[in-house]
CSV table of C-alpha atoms in Angstrom, one decimal:
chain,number,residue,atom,x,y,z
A,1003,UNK,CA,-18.3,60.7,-54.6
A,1004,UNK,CA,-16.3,61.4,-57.2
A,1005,UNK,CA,-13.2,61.2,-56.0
A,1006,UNK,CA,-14.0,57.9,-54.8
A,1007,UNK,CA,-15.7,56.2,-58.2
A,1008,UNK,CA,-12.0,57.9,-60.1
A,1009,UNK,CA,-10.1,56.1,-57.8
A,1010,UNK,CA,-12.1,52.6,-57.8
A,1011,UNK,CA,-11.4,51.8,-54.5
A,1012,UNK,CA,-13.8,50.2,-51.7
A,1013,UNK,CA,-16.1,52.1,-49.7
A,1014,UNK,CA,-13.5,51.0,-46.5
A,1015,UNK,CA,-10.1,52.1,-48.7
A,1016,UNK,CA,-11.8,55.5,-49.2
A,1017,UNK,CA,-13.1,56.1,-45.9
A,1018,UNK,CA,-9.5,54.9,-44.3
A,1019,UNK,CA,-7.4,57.0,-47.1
A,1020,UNK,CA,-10.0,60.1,-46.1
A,1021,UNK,CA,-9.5,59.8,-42.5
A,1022,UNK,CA,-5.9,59.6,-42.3
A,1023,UNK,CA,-4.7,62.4,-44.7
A,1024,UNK,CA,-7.7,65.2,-43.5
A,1025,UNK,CA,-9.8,63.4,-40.8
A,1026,UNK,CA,-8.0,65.5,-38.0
A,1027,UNK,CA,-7.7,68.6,-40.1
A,1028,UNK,CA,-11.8,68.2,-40.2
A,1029,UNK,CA,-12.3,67.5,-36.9
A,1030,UNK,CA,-9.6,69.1,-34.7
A,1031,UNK,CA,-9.6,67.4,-31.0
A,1032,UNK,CA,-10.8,64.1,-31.9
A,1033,UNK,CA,-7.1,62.9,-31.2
A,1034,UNK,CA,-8.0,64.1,-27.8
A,1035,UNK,CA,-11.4,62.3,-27.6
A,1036,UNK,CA,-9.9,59.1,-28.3
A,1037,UNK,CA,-7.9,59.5,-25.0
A,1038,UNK,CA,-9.7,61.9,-23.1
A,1039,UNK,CA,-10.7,61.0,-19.8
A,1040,UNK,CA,-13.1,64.5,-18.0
A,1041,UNK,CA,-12.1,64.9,-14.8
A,1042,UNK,CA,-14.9,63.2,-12.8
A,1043,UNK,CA,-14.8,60.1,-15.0
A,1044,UNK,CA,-18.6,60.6,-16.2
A,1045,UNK,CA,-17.9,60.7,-19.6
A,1046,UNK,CA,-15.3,58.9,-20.7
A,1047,UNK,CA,-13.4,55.5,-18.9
A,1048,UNK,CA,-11.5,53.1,-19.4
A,1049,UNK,CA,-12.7,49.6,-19.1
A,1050,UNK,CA,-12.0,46.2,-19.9
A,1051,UNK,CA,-15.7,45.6,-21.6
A,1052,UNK,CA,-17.7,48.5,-23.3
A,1053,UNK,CA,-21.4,47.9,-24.3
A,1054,UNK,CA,-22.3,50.5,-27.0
A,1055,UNK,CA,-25.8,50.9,-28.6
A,1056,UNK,CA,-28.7,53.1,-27.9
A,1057,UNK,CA,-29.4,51.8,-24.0
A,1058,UNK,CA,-32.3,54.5,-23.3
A,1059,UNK,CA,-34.6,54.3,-25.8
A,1060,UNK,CA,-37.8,52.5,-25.9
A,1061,UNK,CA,-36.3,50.5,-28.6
A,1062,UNK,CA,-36.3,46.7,-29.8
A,1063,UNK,CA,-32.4,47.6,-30.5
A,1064,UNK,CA,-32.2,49.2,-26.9
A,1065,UNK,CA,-33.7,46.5,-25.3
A,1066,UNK,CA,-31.1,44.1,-27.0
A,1067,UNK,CA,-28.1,46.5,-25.6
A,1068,UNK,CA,-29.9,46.8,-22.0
A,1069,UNK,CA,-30.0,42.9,-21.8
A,1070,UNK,CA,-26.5,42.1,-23.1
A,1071,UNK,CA,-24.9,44.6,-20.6
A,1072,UNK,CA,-27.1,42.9,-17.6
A,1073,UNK,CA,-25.8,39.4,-18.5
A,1074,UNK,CA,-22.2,40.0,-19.5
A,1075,UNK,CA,-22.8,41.9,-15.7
A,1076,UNK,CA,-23.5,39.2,-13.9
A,1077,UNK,CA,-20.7,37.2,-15.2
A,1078,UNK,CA,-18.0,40.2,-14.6
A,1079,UNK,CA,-17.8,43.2,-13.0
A,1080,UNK,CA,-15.9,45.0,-15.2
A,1081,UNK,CA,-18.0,46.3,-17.6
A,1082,UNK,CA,-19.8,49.7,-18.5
A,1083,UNK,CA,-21.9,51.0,-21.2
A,1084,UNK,CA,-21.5,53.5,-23.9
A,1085,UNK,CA,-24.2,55.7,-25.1
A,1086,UNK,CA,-23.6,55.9,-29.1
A,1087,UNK,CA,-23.9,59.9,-30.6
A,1088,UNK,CA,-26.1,59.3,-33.4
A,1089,UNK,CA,-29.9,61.1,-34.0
A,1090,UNK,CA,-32.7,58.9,-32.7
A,1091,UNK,CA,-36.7,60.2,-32.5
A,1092,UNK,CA,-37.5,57.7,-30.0
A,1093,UNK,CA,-38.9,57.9,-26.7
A,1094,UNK,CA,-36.1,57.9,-24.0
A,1095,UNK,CA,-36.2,56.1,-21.3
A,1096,UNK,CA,-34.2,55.9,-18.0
A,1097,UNK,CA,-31.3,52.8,-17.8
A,1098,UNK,CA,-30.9,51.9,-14.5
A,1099,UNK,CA,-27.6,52.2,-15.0
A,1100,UNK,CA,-24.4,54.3,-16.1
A,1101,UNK,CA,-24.0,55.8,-19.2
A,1102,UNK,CA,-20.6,56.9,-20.6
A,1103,UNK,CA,-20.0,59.2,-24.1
A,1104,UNK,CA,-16.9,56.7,-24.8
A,1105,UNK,CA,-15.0,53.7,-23.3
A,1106,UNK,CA,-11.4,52.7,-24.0
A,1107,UNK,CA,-12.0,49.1,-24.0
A,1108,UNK,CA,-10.2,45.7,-24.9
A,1109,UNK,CA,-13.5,44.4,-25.7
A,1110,UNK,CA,-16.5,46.2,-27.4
A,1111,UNK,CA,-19.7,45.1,-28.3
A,1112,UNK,CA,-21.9,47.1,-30.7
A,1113,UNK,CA,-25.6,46.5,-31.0
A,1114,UNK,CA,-26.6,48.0,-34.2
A,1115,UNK,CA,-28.0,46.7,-37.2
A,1116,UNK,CA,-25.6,46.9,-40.5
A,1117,UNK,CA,-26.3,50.0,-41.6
A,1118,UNK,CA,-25.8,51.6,-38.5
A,1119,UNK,CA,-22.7,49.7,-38.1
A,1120,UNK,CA,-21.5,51.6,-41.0
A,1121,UNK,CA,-22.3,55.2,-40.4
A,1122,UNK,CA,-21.0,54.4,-36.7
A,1123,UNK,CA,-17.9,53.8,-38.7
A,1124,UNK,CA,-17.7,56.9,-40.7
A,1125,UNK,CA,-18.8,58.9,-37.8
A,1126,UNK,CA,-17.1,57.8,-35.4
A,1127,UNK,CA,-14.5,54.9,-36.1
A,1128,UNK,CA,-12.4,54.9,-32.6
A,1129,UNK,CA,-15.2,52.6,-31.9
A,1130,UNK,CA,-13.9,50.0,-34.5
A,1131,UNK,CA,-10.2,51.1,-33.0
A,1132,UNK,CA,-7.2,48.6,-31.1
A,1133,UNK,CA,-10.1,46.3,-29.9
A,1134,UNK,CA,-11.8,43.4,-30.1
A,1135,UNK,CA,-15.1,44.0,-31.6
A,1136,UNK,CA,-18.5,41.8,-31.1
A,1137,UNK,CA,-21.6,42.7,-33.4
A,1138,UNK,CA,-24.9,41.9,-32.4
A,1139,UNK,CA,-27.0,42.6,-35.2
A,1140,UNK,CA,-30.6,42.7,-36.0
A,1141,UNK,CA,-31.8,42.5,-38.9
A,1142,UNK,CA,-34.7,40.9,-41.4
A,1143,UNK,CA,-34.0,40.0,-44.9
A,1144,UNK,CA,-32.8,37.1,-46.3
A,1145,UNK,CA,-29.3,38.4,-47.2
A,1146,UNK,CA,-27.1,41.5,-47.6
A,1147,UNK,CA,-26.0,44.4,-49.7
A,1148,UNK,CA,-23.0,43.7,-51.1
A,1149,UNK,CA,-21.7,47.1,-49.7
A,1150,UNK,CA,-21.8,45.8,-46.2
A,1151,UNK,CA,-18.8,44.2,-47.1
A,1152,UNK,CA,-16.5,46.9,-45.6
A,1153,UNK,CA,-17.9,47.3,-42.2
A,1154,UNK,CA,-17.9,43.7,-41.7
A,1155,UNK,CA,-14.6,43.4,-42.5
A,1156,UNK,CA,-14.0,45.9,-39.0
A,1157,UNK,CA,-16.0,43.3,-36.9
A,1158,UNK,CA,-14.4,40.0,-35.5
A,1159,UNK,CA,-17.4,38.2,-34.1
A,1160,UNK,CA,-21.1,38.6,-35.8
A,1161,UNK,CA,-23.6,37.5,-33.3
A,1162,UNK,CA,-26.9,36.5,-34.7
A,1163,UNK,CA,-30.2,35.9,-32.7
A,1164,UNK,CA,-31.8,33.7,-34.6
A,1165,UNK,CA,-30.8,30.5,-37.0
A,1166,UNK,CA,-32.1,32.5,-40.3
A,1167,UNK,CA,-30.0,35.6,-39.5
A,1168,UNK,CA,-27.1,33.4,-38.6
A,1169,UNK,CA,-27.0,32.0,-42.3
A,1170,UNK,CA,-27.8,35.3,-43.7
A,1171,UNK,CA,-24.8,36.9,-42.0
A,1172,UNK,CA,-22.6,34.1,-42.6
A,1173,UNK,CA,-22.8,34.8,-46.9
A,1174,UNK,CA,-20.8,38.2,-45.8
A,1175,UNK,CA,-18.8,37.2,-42.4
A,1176,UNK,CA,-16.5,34.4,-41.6
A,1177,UNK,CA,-17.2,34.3,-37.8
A,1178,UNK,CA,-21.1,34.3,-37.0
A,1179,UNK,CA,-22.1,33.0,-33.7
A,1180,UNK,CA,-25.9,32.0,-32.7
A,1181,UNK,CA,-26.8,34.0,-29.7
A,1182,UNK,CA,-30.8,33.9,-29.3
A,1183,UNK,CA,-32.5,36.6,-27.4
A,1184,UNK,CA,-33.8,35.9,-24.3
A,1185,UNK,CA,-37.3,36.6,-22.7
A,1186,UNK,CA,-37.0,39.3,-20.3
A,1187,UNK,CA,-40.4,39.2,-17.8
A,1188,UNK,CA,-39.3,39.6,-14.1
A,1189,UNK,CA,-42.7,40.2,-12.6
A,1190,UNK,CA,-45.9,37.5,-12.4
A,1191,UNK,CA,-48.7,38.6,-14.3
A,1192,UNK,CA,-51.7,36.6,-13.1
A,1193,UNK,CA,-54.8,38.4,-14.7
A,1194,UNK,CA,-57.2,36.1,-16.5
A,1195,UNK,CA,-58.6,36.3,-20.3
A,1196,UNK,CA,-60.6,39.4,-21.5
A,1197,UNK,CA,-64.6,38.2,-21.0
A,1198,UNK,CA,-64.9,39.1,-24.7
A,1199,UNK,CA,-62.6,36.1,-26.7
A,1200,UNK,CA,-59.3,38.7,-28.2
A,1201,UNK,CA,-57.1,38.6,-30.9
A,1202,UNK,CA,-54.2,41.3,-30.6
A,1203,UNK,CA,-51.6,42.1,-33.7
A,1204,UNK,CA,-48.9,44.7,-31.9
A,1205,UNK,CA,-46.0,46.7,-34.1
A,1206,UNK,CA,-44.2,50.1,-33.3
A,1207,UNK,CA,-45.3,52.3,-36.4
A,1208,UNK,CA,-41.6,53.6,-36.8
A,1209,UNK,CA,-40.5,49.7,-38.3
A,1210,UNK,CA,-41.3,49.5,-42.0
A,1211,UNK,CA,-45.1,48.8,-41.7
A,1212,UNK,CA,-45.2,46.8,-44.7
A,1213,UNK,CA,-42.4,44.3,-42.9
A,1214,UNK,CA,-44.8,44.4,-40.2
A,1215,UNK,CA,-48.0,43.5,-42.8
A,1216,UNK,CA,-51.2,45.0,-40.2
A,1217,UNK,CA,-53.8,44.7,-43.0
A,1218,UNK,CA,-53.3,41.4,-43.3
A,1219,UNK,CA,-54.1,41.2,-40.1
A,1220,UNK,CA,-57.4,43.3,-40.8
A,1221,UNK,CA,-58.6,41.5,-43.8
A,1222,UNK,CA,-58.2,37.9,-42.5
A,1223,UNK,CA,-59.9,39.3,-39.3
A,1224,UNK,CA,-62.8,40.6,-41.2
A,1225,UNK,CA,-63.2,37.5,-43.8
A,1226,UNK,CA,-63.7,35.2,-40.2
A,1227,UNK,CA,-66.5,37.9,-38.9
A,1228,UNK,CA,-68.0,36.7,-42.2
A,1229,UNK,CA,-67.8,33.2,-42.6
A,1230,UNK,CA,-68.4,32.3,-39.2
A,1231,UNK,CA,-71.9,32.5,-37.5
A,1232,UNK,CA,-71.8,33.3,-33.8
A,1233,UNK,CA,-73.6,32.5,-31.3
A,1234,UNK,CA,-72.4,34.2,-28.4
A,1235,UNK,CA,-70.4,37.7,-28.7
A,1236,UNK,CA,-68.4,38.0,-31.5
A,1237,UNK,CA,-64.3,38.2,-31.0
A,1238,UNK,CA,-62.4,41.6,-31.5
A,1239,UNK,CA,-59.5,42.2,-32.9
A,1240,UNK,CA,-57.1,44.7,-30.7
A,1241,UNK,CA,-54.3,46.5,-33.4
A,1242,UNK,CA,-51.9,47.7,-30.3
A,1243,UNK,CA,-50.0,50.1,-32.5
A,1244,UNK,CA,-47.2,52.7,-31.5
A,1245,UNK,CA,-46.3,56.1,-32.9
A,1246,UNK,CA,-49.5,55.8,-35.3
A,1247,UNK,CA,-50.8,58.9,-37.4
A,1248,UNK,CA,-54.2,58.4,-39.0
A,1249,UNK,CA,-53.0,60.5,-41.6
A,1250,UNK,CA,-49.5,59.3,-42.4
A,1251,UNK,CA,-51.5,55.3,-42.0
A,1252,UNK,CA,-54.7,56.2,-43.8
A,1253,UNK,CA,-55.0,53.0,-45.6
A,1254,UNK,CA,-55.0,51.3,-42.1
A,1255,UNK,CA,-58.0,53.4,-41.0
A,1256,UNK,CA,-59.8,53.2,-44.5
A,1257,UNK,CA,-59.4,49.1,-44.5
A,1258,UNK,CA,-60.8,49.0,-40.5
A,1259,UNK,CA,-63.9,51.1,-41.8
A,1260,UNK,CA,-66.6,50.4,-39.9
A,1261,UNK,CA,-65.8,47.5,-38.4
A,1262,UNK,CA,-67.1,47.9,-35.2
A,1263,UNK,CA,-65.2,44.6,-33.8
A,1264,UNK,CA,-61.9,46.4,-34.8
A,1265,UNK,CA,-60.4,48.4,-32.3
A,1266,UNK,CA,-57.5,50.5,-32.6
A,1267,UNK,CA,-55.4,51.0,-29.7
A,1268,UNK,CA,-52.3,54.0,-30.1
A,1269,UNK,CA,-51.6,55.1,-26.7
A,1270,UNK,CA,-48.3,54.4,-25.1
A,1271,UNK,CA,-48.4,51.8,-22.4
A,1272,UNK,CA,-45.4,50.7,-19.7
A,1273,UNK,CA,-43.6,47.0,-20.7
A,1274,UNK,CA,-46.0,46.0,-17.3
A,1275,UNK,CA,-48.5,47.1,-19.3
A,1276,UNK,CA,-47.9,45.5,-22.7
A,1277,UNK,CA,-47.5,42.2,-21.2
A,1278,UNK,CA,-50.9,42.1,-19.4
A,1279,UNK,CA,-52.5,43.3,-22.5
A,1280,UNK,CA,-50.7,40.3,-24.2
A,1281,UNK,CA,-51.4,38.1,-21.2
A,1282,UNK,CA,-55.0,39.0,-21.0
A,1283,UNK,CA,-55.5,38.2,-25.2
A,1284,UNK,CA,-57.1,35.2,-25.9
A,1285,UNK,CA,-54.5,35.0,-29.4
A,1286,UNK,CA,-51.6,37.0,-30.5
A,1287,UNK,CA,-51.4,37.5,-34.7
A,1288,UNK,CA,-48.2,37.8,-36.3
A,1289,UNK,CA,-48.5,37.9,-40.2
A,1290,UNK,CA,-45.1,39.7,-40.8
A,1291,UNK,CA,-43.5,39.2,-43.9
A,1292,UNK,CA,-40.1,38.6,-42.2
A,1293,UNK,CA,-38.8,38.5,-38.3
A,1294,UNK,CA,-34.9,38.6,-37.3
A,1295,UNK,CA,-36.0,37.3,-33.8
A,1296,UNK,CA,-39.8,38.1,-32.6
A,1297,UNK,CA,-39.4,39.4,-29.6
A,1298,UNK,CA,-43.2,40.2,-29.4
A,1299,UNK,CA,-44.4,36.4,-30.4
A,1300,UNK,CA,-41.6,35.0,-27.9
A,1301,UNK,CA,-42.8,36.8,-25.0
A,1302,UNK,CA,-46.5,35.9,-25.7
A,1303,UNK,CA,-45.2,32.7,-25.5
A,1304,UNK,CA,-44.0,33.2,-22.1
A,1305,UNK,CA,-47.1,34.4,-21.0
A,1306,UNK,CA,-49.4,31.5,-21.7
A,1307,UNK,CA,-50.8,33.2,-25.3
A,1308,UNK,CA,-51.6,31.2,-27.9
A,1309,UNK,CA,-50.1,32.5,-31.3
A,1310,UNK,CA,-50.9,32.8,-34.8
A,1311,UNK,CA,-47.6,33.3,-36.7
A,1312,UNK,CA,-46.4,33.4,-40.8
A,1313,UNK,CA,-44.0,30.3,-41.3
A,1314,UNK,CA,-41.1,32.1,-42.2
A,1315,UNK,CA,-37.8,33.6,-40.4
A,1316,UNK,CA,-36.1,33.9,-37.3
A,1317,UNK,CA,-39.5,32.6,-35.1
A,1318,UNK,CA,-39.1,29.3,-36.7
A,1319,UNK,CA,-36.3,28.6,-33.7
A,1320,UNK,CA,-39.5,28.4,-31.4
A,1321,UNK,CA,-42.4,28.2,-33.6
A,1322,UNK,CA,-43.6,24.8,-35.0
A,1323,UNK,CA,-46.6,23.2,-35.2
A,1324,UNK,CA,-46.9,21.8,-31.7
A,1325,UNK,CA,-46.3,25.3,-30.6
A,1326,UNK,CA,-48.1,27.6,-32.2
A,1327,UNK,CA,-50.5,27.7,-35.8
A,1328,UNK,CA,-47.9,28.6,-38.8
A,1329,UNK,CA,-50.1,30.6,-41.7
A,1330,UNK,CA,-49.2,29.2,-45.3
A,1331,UNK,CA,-47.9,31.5,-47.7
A,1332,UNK,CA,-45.3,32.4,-50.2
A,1333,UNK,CA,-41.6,34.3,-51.0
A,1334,UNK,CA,-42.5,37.2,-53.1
A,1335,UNK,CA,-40.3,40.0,-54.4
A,1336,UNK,CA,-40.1,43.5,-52.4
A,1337,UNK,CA,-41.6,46.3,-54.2
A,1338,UNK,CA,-39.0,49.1,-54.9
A,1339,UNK,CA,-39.8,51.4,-51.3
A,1340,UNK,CA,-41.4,49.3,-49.2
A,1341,UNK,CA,-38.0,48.1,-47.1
A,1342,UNK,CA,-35.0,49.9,-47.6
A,1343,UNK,CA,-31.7,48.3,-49.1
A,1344,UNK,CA,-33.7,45.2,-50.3
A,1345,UNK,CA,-33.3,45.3,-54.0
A,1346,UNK,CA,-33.1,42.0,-55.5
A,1347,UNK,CA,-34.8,40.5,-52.1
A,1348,UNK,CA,-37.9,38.7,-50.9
A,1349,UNK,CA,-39.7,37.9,-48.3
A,1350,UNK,CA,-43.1,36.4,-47.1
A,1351,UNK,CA,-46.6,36.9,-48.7
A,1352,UNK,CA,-48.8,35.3,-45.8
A,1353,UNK,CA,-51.9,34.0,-47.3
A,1354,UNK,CA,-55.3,35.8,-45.8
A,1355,UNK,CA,-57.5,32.9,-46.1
A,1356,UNK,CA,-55.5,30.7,-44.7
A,1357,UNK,CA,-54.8,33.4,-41.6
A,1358,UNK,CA,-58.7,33.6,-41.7
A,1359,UNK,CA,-59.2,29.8,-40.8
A,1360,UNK,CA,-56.6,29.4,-38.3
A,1361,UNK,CA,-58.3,32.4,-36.4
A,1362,UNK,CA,-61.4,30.1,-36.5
A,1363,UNK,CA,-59.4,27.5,-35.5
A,1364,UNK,CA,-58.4,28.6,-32.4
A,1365,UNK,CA,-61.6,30.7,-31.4
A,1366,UNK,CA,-63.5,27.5,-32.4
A,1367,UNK,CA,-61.1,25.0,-30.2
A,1368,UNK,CA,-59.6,27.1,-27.6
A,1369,UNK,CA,-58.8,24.1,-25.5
A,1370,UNK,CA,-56.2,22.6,-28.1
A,1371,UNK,CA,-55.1,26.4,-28.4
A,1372,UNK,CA,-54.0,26.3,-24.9
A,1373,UNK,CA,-52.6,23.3,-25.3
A,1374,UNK,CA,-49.8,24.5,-27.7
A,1375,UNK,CA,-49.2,27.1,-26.0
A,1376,UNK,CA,-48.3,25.1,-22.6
A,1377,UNK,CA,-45.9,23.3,-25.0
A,1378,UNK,CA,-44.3,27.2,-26.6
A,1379,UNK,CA,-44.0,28.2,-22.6
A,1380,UNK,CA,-41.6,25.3,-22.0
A,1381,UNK,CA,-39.5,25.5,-25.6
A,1382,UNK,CA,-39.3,29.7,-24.5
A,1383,UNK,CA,-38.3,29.1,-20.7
A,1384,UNK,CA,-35.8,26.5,-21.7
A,1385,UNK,CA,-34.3,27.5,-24.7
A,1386,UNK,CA,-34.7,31.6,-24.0
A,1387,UNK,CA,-34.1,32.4,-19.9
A,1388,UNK,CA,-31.1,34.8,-18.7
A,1389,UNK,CA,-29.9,31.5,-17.7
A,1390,UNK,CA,-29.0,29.6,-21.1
A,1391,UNK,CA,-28.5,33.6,-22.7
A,1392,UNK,CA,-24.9,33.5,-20.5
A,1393,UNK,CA,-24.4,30.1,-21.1
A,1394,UNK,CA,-24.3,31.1,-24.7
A,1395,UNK,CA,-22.8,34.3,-24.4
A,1396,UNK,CA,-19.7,32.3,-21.8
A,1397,UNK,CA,-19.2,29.2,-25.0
A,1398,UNK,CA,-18.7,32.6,-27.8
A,1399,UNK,CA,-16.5,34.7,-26.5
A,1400,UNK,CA,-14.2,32.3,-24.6
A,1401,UNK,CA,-12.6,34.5,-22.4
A,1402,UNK,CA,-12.2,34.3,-18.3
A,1403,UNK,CA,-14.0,38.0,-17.8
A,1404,UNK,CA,-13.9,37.6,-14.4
A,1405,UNK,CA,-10.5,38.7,-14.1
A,1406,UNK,CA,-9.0,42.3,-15.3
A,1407,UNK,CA,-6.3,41.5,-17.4
């Protein structure tokens, strides 16, 4: 670290200068792993297309890397995928297809966010080597560490998935291409409404939880039990979340108290069934302080749930007010811990009581509910299918892959 502030260089000069006078010295054979090829071609190929990123992990990142490689797949054969060596405590799951250590590719795309884009880089950068290199990149603030500079500079295409991360990226990248997400539900779920009317909020405990913002969730929740007298049985709230620890999330269990219309739901469930739980919700809460995409609000979407969602960030591509209810709020600062490399940023402070009569709103007139959400089904099938993905994908990269040169 010295070395590098005495010299004054950028974080790319440095890591370049470092790797060509003692990389090899440090780690003897990596010559050979750049062309290595084992002898019954399970590890390492050649191929005109690699898709690198964590494909077998039960992962929002995964997910994105398993659903690239199945489109770019049915538009050309020649493709594999490339498991990428770095630590991740995630549950693994099984791709349903094969995974290589590395691939000697013309074309490589990397789904990472930007700070694993960089310690790919430092770790590993053969994968930024004599190739063309597409980024898709998630990601939630509103812009970027000046220090990302470097490892942008290594990537020729930026794809973003959403309009707010497309002019994020495009402060720190000359080439940033919209690519949205699509909605990935193969199978008809046909199961009808709980009997008892249900809100569900959903996160994977692992994010940033205060990104994710479940006691706003709580508190508007439990200021609508108040306010509202019911007649019939009163709603619940389900909090679907993953990788939970009462001990590590005390504050969550201490705000739920003894809310007996509060139910806390931690075990881990199949994607089937997620989406029937979804499905079967009578509303779906979102009160995040910031979304790259929304995977979780699109795909409730697709299943015919209404939504409650903050009025900020990437959801805005397919949330509106004919679609789904927007909560109110505010930008406010980050506190110092609660997202990592967001000094300087902000991000949205939904406002409870207004998240508190919206719920009302849609428990009170479900029918106009339903409504938008017959109107968000259509903007998600026609702007978010596999179909208009590889239309997108085929206008970006503008290359025939259907042939091997």
């Amino acid at each position: 670290l010295n070395a590098f502030n005495q010299q004054k260089k950028s974080l790319e000069e440095f890591l370049i200068n470092w790797w060509n006078k003692f990389g090899y010295k440090e780690y003897p054979g990596f010559k050979e792993y750049i062309f290595l090829k084992s002898k019954d071609n399970k590890s390492f190929a050649n191929e005109k297309i690699a898709i690198t990123g964590f494909h077998n992990y039960q992962l929002g990142i995964s997910e994105d890397a398993r659903n690239l490689y199945k489109s770019i797949k049915e538009i050309t054969p020649f493709i594999k995928a490339s498991n990428i060596p770095l630590n991740c405590s995630n549950n693994e799951i099984e791709a349903n297809y094969e995974l290589y250590d590395f691939i000697n590719s013309k074309y490589n795309f990397i789904v990472l966010p930007p700070l694993e884009q960089l310690n790919l880089f430092m770790k590993n950068p053969i994968y930024f080597h004599k190739n063309k290199v597409y980024a898709l990149m998630p990601w939630e603030l509103e812009s970027l560490p000046e220090n990302f500079k470097c490892i942008f500079k290594k990537i020729d295409v930026v794809l973003a998935p959403s309009k707010f991360l497309k002019q994020v990226f495009s402060k720190i990248h000359k080439d940033v291409k919209l690519l949205p997400h699509f909605v990935d539900i193969e199978y008809e779920i046909n199961e009808e409404k709980f009997d008892q009317f249900t809100f569900i909020y959903s996160a994977d405990m692992n994010s940033y939880i205060a990104r994710k913002n479940p006691l706003c969730a709580i508190r508007a929740f439990k200021k609508f039990l108040k306010k509202y007298l019911f007649k019939n049985k009163k709603p619940r709230l389900i909090l679907r979340l993953t990788h939970f620890s009462n001990t590590k999330y005390s504050e969550i269990v201490q705000e739920i108290g003894n809310c007996e219309q509060i139910f806390l739901y931690t075990e881990k469930l199949a994607k089937k069934e997620y989406h029937t739980l979804l499905s079967m919700s009578h509303c779906y809460v979102s009160p995040h302080r910031s979304e790259g995409f929304g995977r979780n609000i699109a795909e409730s979407m697709f299943l015919g749930t209404p939504t409650i969602v903050s009025n900020y960030s990437g959801n805005l591509d397919f949330c509106n007010n004919d679609t789904s209810y927007l909560i109110d709020g505010k930008l406010i600062k980050i506190n110092k811990g609660e997202y990592p490399l967001s000094d300087n940023c902000s991000w949205f402070d939904p406002d409870i009581n207004h998240l508190k009569l919206l719920m009302m709103d849609v428990y009170v007139n479900y029918e106009a509910a339903i409504s938008k959400s017959k109107n968000a089904k259509e903007i998600i099938m026609a702007n978010h299918s596999i179909d208009i993905y590889k239309k997108n994908l085929g206008k970006i990269i503008g290359q025939d892959f259907s042939k091997k040169s």
